[in-house]
Amino acid sequence: MSGIDKIEWMIETHGWALETIAADPSTDPPTAACAYSIGMRAAVNFPDVAVFGLAPAAANGLVTLVADACRGGTAIPLGPELVGLLDNELRCVFAPIDPGRAAAHFATAVSWFRDEPLDMVQLLYPDRNGFLPYEAGFEQRLRLAQPVLGRIAN
């Protein structure tokens, strides 16, 4: 099954697809592992979601959580910190990713949507101490695993 066939099958089966990108430690700086949805706007009227630094199963769980929340009528804001979506009242942020920047990182989505600009957000989640990746207290060794591509509200 080709990559596009796999995406088409997942969208037909689940309403949206999840594409994974393996980490590449040979690049400078190393490229973080990433998973991102394709087709969320059509499925649940929410932008596609990118998650960095997690195993595919964990990323799938978070994206599914977002899709289920949207299906259930939850309005998820883009930009500000959000409490209540993740377990243990952990904060998260859905940071909008500039379409040009998104296109440079998410090749399968570019192929799927062809000439349409990508509508994507990055789900930023906290480290074990509760700090988000753009905060001074965020665990330094995780900075490469969860790079910040999305725009952070000031």
mmCIF file with all atom_site columns, C-alpha atoms in Angstrom:
data_model
loop_
_atom_site.group_PDB
_atom_site.id
_atom_site.type_symbol
_atom_site.label_atom_id
_atom_site.label_alt_id
_atom_site.label_comp_id
_atom_site.label_asym_id
_atom_site.label_entity_id
_atom_site.label_seq_id
_atom_site.pdbx_PDB_ins_code
_atom_site.Cartn_x
_atom_site.Cartn_y
_atom_site.Cartn_z
_atom_site.occupancy
_atom_site.B_iso_or_equiv
_atom_site.pdbx_formal_charge
_atom_site.auth_seq_id
_atom_site.auth_comp_id
_atom_site.auth_asym_id
_atom_site.auth_atom_id
_atom_site.pdbx_PDB_model_num
ATOM 1   C CA . MET A 1 1   ? 0.000   0.000  0.000  1.00 0.00 ? 1   MET A CA 1
ATOM 2   C CA . SER A 1 2   ? 1.499   3.355  -1.009 1.00 0.00 ? 2   SER A CA 1
ATOM 3   C CA . GLY A 1 3   ? 1.673   6.281  1.400  1.00 0.00 ? 3   GLY A CA 1
ATOM 4   C CA . ILE A 1 4   ? -1.251  8.070  -0.225 1.00 0.00 ? 4   ILE A CA 1
ATOM 5   C CA . ASP A 1 5   ? -3.297  4.834  -0.321 1.00 0.00 ? 5   ASP A CA 1
ATOM 6   C CA . LYS A 1 6   ? -2.637  4.405  3.401  1.00 0.00 ? 6   LYS A CA 1
ATOM 7   C CA . ILE A 1 7   ? -3.767  7.983  4.107  1.00 0.00 ? 7   ILE A CA 1
ATOM 8   C CA . GLU A 1 8   ? -6.902  7.477  1.996  1.00 0.00 ? 8   GLU A CA 1
ATOM 9   C CA . TRP A 1 9   ? -7.722  4.220  3.843  1.00 0.00 ? 9   TRP A CA 1
ATOM 10  C CA . MET A 1 10  ? -7.267  5.869  7.279  1.00 0.00 ? 10  MET A CA 1
ATOM 11  C CA . ILE A 1 11  ? -9.478  8.816  6.292  1.00 0.00 ? 11  ILE A CA 1
ATOM 12  C CA . GLU A 1 12  ? -12.180 6.473  4.975  1.00 0.00 ? 12  GLU A CA 1
ATOM 13  C CA . THR A 1 13  ? -11.942 4.364  8.145  1.00 0.00 ? 13  THR A CA 1
ATOM 14  C CA . HIS A 1 14  ? -11.459 6.986  10.883 1.00 0.00 ? 14  HIS A CA 1
ATOM 15  C CA . GLY A 1 15  ? -12.300 10.324 9.263  1.00 0.00 ? 15  GLY A CA 1
ATOM 16  C CA . TRP A 1 16  ? -8.685  11.498 9.471  1.00 0.00 ? 16  TRP A CA 1
ATOM 17  C CA . ALA A 1 17  ? -5.222  9.991  9.114  1.00 0.00 ? 17  ALA A CA 1
ATOM 18  C CA . LEU A 1 18  ? -2.050  10.056 11.185 1.00 0.00 ? 18  LEU A CA 1
ATOM 19  C CA . GLU A 1 19  ? 1.321   10.334 9.481  1.00 0.00 ? 19  GLU A CA 1
ATOM 20  C CA . THR A 1 20  ? 4.479   9.656  11.463 1.00 0.00 ? 20  THR A CA 1
ATOM 21  C CA . ILE A 1 21  ? 8.020   10.877 10.865 1.00 0.00 ? 21  ILE A CA 1
ATOM 22  C CA . ALA A 1 22  ? 10.893  9.084  12.573 1.00 0.00 ? 22  ALA A CA 1
ATOM 23  C CA . ALA A 1 23  ? 13.539  11.054 14.435 1.00 0.00 ? 23  ALA A CA 1
ATOM 24  C CA . ASP A 1 24  ? 16.753  11.609 12.488 1.00 0.00 ? 24  ASP A CA 1
ATOM 25  C CA . PRO A 1 25  ? 19.753  12.094 14.766 1.00 0.00 ? 25  PRO A CA 1
ATOM 26  C CA . SER A 1 26  ? 22.115  12.468 11.768 1.00 0.00 ? 26  SER A CA 1
ATOM 27  C CA . THR A 1 27  ? 20.865  15.968 10.872 1.00 0.00 ? 27  THR A CA 1
ATOM 28  C CA . ASP A 1 28  ? 22.204  19.158 12.463 1.00 0.00 ? 28  ASP A CA 1
ATOM 29  C CA . PRO A 1 29  ? 20.309  19.880 14.609 1.00 0.00 ? 29  PRO A CA 1
ATOM 30  C CA . PRO A 1 30  ? 18.750  16.421 14.985 1.00 0.00 ? 30  PRO A CA 1
ATOM 31  C CA . THR A 1 31  ? 15.224  16.127 13.600 1.00 0.00 ? 31  THR A CA 1
ATOM 32  C CA . ALA A 1 32  ? 12.613  15.284 16.218 1.00 0.00 ? 32  ALA A CA 1
ATOM 33  C CA . ALA A 1 33  ? 10.111  12.473 15.820 1.00 0.00 ? 33  ALA A CA 1
ATOM 34  C CA . CYS A 1 34  ? 6.744   13.839 14.762 1.00 0.00 ? 34  CYS A CA 1
ATOM 35  C CA . ALA A 1 35  ? 3.223   12.675 14.090 1.00 0.00 ? 35  ALA A CA 1
ATOM 36  C CA . TYR A 1 36  ? 0.540   14.755 12.440 1.00 0.00 ? 36  TYR A CA 1
ATOM 37  C CA . SER A 1 37  ? -3.029  14.401 11.340 1.00 0.00 ? 37  SER A CA 1
ATOM 38  C CA . ILE A 1 38  ? -4.356  14.781 7.817  1.00 0.00 ? 38  ILE A CA 1
ATOM 39  C CA . GLY A 1 39  ? -8.034  15.556 7.263  1.00 0.00 ? 39  GLY A CA 1
ATOM 40  C CA . MET A 1 40  ? -9.102  16.886 10.672 1.00 0.00 ? 40  MET A CA 1
ATOM 41  C CA . ARG A 1 41  ? -10.774 19.996 9.216  1.00 0.00 ? 41  ARG A CA 1
ATOM 42  C CA . ALA A 1 42  ? -13.134 17.879 7.122  1.00 0.00 ? 42  ALA A CA 1
ATOM 43  C CA . ALA A 1 43  ? -13.663 15.332 9.907  1.00 0.00 ? 43  ALA A CA 1
ATOM 44  C CA . VAL A 1 44  ? -14.158 17.538 12.987 1.00 0.00 ? 44  VAL A CA 1
ATOM 45  C CA . ASN A 1 45  ? -13.780 21.166 11.814 1.00 0.00 ? 45  ASN A CA 1
ATOM 46  C CA . PHE A 1 46  ? -10.395 21.638 13.494 1.00 0.00 ? 46  PHE A CA 1
ATOM 47  C CA . PRO A 1 47  ? -6.959  22.205 11.947 1.00 0.00 ? 47  PRO A CA 1
ATOM 48  C CA . ASP A 1 48  ? -4.621  19.282 11.472 1.00 0.00 ? 48  ASP A CA 1
ATOM 49  C CA . VAL A 1 49  ? -2.536  18.657 14.600 1.00 0.00 ? 49  VAL A CA 1
ATOM 50  C CA . ALA A 1 50  ? 1.232   18.092 14.778 1.00 0.00 ? 50  ALA A CA 1
ATOM 51  C CA . VAL A 1 51  ? 2.836   16.563 17.879 1.00 0.00 ? 51  VAL A CA 1
ATOM 52  C CA . PHE A 1 52  ? 6.609   16.319 18.301 1.00 0.00 ? 52  PHE A CA 1
ATOM 53  C CA . GLY A 1 53  ? 8.727   14.107 20.516 1.00 0.00 ? 53  GLY A CA 1
ATOM 54  C CA . LEU A 1 54  ? 6.302   11.279 21.308 1.00 0.00 ? 54  LEU A CA 1
ATOM 55  C CA . ALA A 1 55  ? 6.064   7.678  20.208 1.00 0.00 ? 55  ALA A CA 1
ATOM 56  C CA . PRO A 1 56  ? 3.493   7.189  17.433 1.00 0.00 ? 56  PRO A CA 1
ATOM 57  C CA . ALA A 1 57  ? 0.989   5.475  19.751 1.00 0.00 ? 57  ALA A CA 1
ATOM 58  C CA . ALA A 1 58  ? 1.159   8.331  22.281 1.00 0.00 ? 58  ALA A CA 1
ATOM 59  C CA . ALA A 1 59  ? 0.838   10.964 19.537 1.00 0.00 ? 59  ALA A CA 1
ATOM 60  C CA . ASN A 1 60  ? -2.113  9.063  18.077 1.00 0.00 ? 60  ASN A CA 1
ATOM 61  C CA . GLY A 1 61  ? -3.741  9.056  21.497 1.00 0.00 ? 61  GLY A CA 1
ATOM 62  C CA . LEU A 1 62  ? -3.420  12.844 21.790 1.00 0.00 ? 62  LEU A CA 1
ATOM 63  C CA . VAL A 1 63  ? -4.699  13.523 18.276 1.00 0.00 ? 63  VAL A CA 1
ATOM 64  C CA . THR A 1 64  ? -7.604  11.127 18.875 1.00 0.00 ? 64  THR A CA 1
ATOM 65  C CA . LEU A 1 65  ? -8.350  12.965 22.133 1.00 0.00 ? 65  LEU A CA 1
ATOM 66  C CA . VAL A 1 66  ? -8.549  16.231 20.175 1.00 0.00 ? 66  VAL A CA 1
ATOM 67  C CA . ALA A 1 67  ? -10.775 14.685 17.484 1.00 0.00 ? 67  ALA A CA 1
ATOM 68  C CA . ASP A 1 68  ? -13.094 13.161 20.091 1.00 0.00 ? 68  ASP A CA 1
ATOM 69  C CA . ALA A 1 69  ? -13.325 16.452 22.009 1.00 0.00 ? 69  ALA A CA 1
ATOM 70  C CA . CYS A 1 70  ? -14.235 18.306 18.817 1.00 0.00 ? 70  CYS A CA 1
ATOM 71  C CA . ARG A 1 71  ? -16.810 15.656 17.877 1.00 0.00 ? 71  ARG A CA 1
ATOM 72  C CA . GLY A 1 72  ? -18.290 16.070 21.352 1.00 0.00 ? 72  GLY A CA 1
ATOM 73  C CA . GLY A 1 73  ? -18.762 19.798 20.830 1.00 0.00 ? 73  GLY A CA 1
ATOM 74  C CA . THR A 1 74  ? -15.741 21.112 22.740 1.00 0.00 ? 74  THR A CA 1
ATOM 75  C CA . ALA A 1 75  ? -14.435 24.381 21.312 1.00 0.00 ? 75  ALA A CA 1
ATOM 76  C CA . ILE A 1 76  ? -10.628 24.272 21.471 1.00 0.00 ? 76  ILE A CA 1
ATOM 77  C CA . PRO A 1 77  ? -9.009  27.723 21.279 1.00 0.00 ? 77  PRO A CA 1
ATOM 78  C CA . LEU A 1 78  ? -5.950  28.283 19.106 1.00 0.00 ? 78  LEU A CA 1
ATOM 79  C CA . GLY A 1 79  ? -3.131  30.228 20.741 1.00 0.00 ? 79  GLY A CA 1
ATOM 80  C CA . PRO A 1 80  ? -3.833  30.595 24.472 1.00 0.00 ? 80  PRO A CA 1
ATOM 81  C CA . GLU A 1 81  ? -2.892  28.058 27.116 1.00 0.00 ? 81  GLU A CA 1
ATOM 82  C CA . LEU A 1 82  ? -5.594  25.501 27.768 1.00 0.00 ? 82  LEU A CA 1
ATOM 83  C CA . VAL A 1 83  ? -6.241  23.520 30.955 1.00 0.00 ? 83  VAL A CA 1
ATOM 84  C CA . GLY A 1 84  ? -8.597  20.552 31.134 1.00 0.00 ? 84  GLY A CA 1
ATOM 85  C CA . LEU A 1 85  ? -7.923  18.688 27.899 1.00 0.00 ? 85  LEU A CA 1
ATOM 86  C CA . LEU A 1 86  ? -4.918  16.713 29.168 1.00 0.00 ? 86  LEU A CA 1
ATOM 87  C CA . ASP A 1 87  ? -4.958  14.503 32.255 1.00 0.00 ? 87  ASP A CA 1
ATOM 88  C CA . ASN A 1 88  ? -4.071  15.948 35.665 1.00 0.00 ? 88  ASN A CA 1
ATOM 89  C CA . GLU A 1 89  ? -5.054  19.470 34.597 1.00 0.00 ? 89  GLU A CA 1
ATOM 90  C CA . LEU A 1 90  ? -1.798  19.835 32.651 1.00 0.00 ? 90  LEU A CA 1
ATOM 91  C CA . ARG A 1 91  ? -1.545  22.882 30.425 1.00 0.00 ? 91  ARG A CA 1
ATOM 92  C CA . CYS A 1 92  ? -1.218  22.653 26.662 1.00 0.00 ? 92  CYS A CA 1
ATOM 93  C CA . VAL A 1 93  ? -1.260  25.058 23.725 1.00 0.00 ? 93  VAL A CA 1
ATOM 94  C CA . PHE A 1 94  ? -2.530  24.652 20.170 1.00 0.00 ? 94  PHE A CA 1
ATOM 95  C CA . ALA A 1 95  ? -0.070  26.940 18.387 1.00 0.00 ? 95  ALA A CA 1
ATOM 96  C CA . PRO A 1 96  ? -0.970  27.830 14.764 1.00 0.00 ? 96  PRO A CA 1
ATOM 97  C CA . ILE A 1 97  ? 1.763   26.933 12.275 1.00 0.00 ? 97  ILE A CA 1
ATOM 98  C CA . ASP A 1 98  ? 2.364   29.297 9.365  1.00 0.00 ? 98  ASP A CA 1
ATOM 99  C CA . PRO A 1 99  ? 1.283   27.444 6.173  1.00 0.00 ? 99  PRO A CA 1
ATOM 100 C CA . GLY A 1 100 ? 4.683   27.963 4.509  1.00 0.00 ? 100 GLY A CA 1
ATOM 101 C CA . ARG A 1 101 ? 6.517   26.644 7.520  1.00 0.00 ? 101 ARG A CA 1
ATOM 102 C CA . ALA A 1 102 ? 4.114   23.715 7.768  1.00 0.00 ? 102 ALA A CA 1
ATOM 103 C CA . ALA A 1 103 ? 4.685   22.831 4.108  1.00 0.00 ? 103 ALA A CA 1
ATOM 104 C CA . ALA A 1 104 ? 8.433   22.558 4.756  1.00 0.00 ? 104 ALA A CA 1
ATOM 105 C CA . HIS A 1 105 ? 7.908   19.932 7.481  1.00 0.00 ? 105 HIS A CA 1
ATOM 106 C CA . PHE A 1 106 ? 4.866   17.870 6.482  1.00 0.00 ? 106 PHE A CA 1
ATOM 107 C CA . ALA A 1 107 ? 5.454   16.478 2.984  1.00 0.00 ? 107 ALA A CA 1
ATOM 108 C CA . THR A 1 108 ? 2.660   13.900 3.009  1.00 0.00 ? 108 THR A CA 1
ATOM 109 C CA . ALA A 1 109 ? 0.100   16.570 3.926  1.00 0.00 ? 109 ALA A CA 1
ATOM 110 C CA . VAL A 1 110 ? 1.407   18.752 1.102  1.00 0.00 ? 110 VAL A CA 1
ATOM 111 C CA . SER A 1 111 ? 0.913   15.830 -1.314 1.00 0.00 ? 111 SER A CA 1
ATOM 112 C CA . TRP A 1 112 ? -2.556  15.088 0.046  1.00 0.00 ? 112 TRP A CA 1
ATOM 113 C CA . PHE A 1 113 ? -3.859  18.665 -0.086 1.00 0.00 ? 113 PHE A CA 1
ATOM 114 C CA . ARG A 1 114 ? -2.004  19.496 -3.317 1.00 0.00 ? 114 ARG A CA 1
ATOM 115 C CA . ASP A 1 115 ? -2.127  23.277 -3.876 1.00 0.00 ? 115 ASP A CA 1
ATOM 116 C CA . GLU A 1 116 ? -4.137  24.131 -0.753 1.00 0.00 ? 116 GLU A CA 1
ATOM 117 C CA . PRO A 1 117 ? -2.241  25.867 2.065  1.00 0.00 ? 117 PRO A CA 1
ATOM 118 C CA . LEU A 1 118 ? -1.864  23.635 5.105  1.00 0.00 ? 118 LEU A CA 1
ATOM 119 C CA . ASP A 1 119 ? -4.154  24.381 8.054  1.00 0.00 ? 119 ASP A CA 1
ATOM 120 C CA . MET A 1 120 ? -2.101  23.075 10.994 1.00 0.00 ? 120 MET A CA 1
ATOM 121 C CA . VAL A 1 121 ? -1.499  23.642 14.673 1.00 0.00 ? 121 VAL A CA 1
ATOM 122 C CA . GLN A 1 122 ? 1.190   22.271 16.927 1.00 0.00 ? 122 GLN A CA 1
ATOM 123 C CA . LEU A 1 123 ? 0.047   20.681 20.155 1.00 0.00 ? 123 LEU A CA 1
ATOM 124 C CA . LEU A 1 124 ? 2.583   21.834 22.724 1.00 0.00 ? 124 LEU A CA 1
ATOM 125 C CA . TYR A 1 125 ? 2.531   19.750 25.892 1.00 0.00 ? 125 TYR A CA 1
ATOM 126 C CA . PRO A 1 126 ? 4.454   20.184 29.158 1.00 0.00 ? 126 PRO A CA 1
ATOM 127 C CA . ASP A 1 127 ? 7.504   18.397 30.490 1.00 0.00 ? 127 ASP A CA 1
ATOM 128 C CA . ARG A 1 128 ? 7.238   16.331 33.681 1.00 0.00 ? 128 ARG A CA 1
ATOM 129 C CA . ASN A 1 129 ? 7.590   19.515 35.767 1.00 0.00 ? 129 ASN A CA 1
ATOM 130 C CA . GLY A 1 130 ? 4.669   21.198 34.008 1.00 0.00 ? 130 GLY A CA 1
ATOM 131 C CA . PHE A 1 131 ? 6.682   23.648 31.886 1.00 0.00 ? 131 PHE A CA 1
ATOM 132 C CA . LEU A 1 132 ? 5.789   24.212 28.227 1.00 0.00 ? 132 LEU A CA 1
ATOM 133 C CA . PRO A 1 133 ? 8.601   24.144 25.632 1.00 0.00 ? 133 PRO A CA 1
ATOM 134 C CA . TYR A 1 134 ? 8.776   27.928 25.251 1.00 0.00 ? 134 TYR A CA 1
ATOM 135 C CA . GLU A 1 135 ? 9.073   28.549 28.999 1.00 0.00 ? 135 GLU A CA 1
ATOM 136 C CA . ALA A 1 136 ? 12.402  29.113 30.769 1.00 0.00 ? 136 ALA A CA 1
ATOM 137 C CA . GLY A 1 137 ? 11.916  26.137 33.133 1.00 0.00 ? 137 GLY A CA 1
ATOM 138 C CA . PHE A 1 138 ? 11.321  23.581 30.339 1.00 0.00 ? 138 PHE A CA 1
ATOM 139 C CA . GLU A 1 139 ? 13.680  20.611 30.621 1.00 0.00 ? 139 GLU A CA 1
ATOM 140 C CA . GLN A 1 140 ? 16.686  21.435 28.411 1.00 0.00 ? 140 GLN A CA 1
ATOM 141 C CA . ARG A 1 141 ? 17.281  17.901 27.182 1.00 0.00 ? 141 ARG A CA 1
ATOM 142 C CA . LEU A 1 142 ? 13.769  17.870 25.673 1.00 0.00 ? 142 LEU A CA 1
ATOM 143 C CA . ARG A 1 143 ? 14.147  21.078 23.632 1.00 0.00 ? 143 ARG A CA 1
ATOM 144 C CA . LEU A 1 144 ? 15.262  19.217 20.507 1.00 0.00 ? 144 LEU A CA 1
ATOM 145 C CA . ALA A 1 145 ? 12.510  16.603 20.947 1.00 0.00 ? 145 ALA A CA 1
ATOM 146 C CA . GLN A 1 146 ? 9.748   19.223 20.989 1.00 0.00 ? 146 GLN A CA 1
ATOM 147 C CA . PRO A 1 147 ? 10.788  22.166 18.809 1.00 0.00 ? 147 PRO A CA 1
ATOM 148 C CA . VAL A 1 148 ? 8.311   25.036 18.678 1.00 0.00 ? 148 VAL A CA 1
ATOM 149 C CA . LEU A 1 149 ? 7.093   25.587 15.103 1.00 0.00 ? 149 LEU A CA 1
ATOM 150 C CA . GLY A 1 150 ? 3.764   27.207 15.978 1.00 0.00 ? 150 GLY A CA 1
ATOM 151 C CA . ARG A 1 151 ? 3.108   30.836 16.932 1.00 0.00 ? 151 ARG A CA 1
ATOM 152 C CA . ILE A 1 152 ? 2.856   31.464 20.644 1.00 0.00 ? 152 ILE A CA 1
ATOM 153 C CA . ALA A 1 153 ? 0.363   34.093 21.847 1.00 0.00 ? 153 ALA A CA 1
ATOM 154 C CA . ASN A 1 154 ? 2.054   36.969 23.649 1.00 0.00 ? 154 ASN A CA 1
#
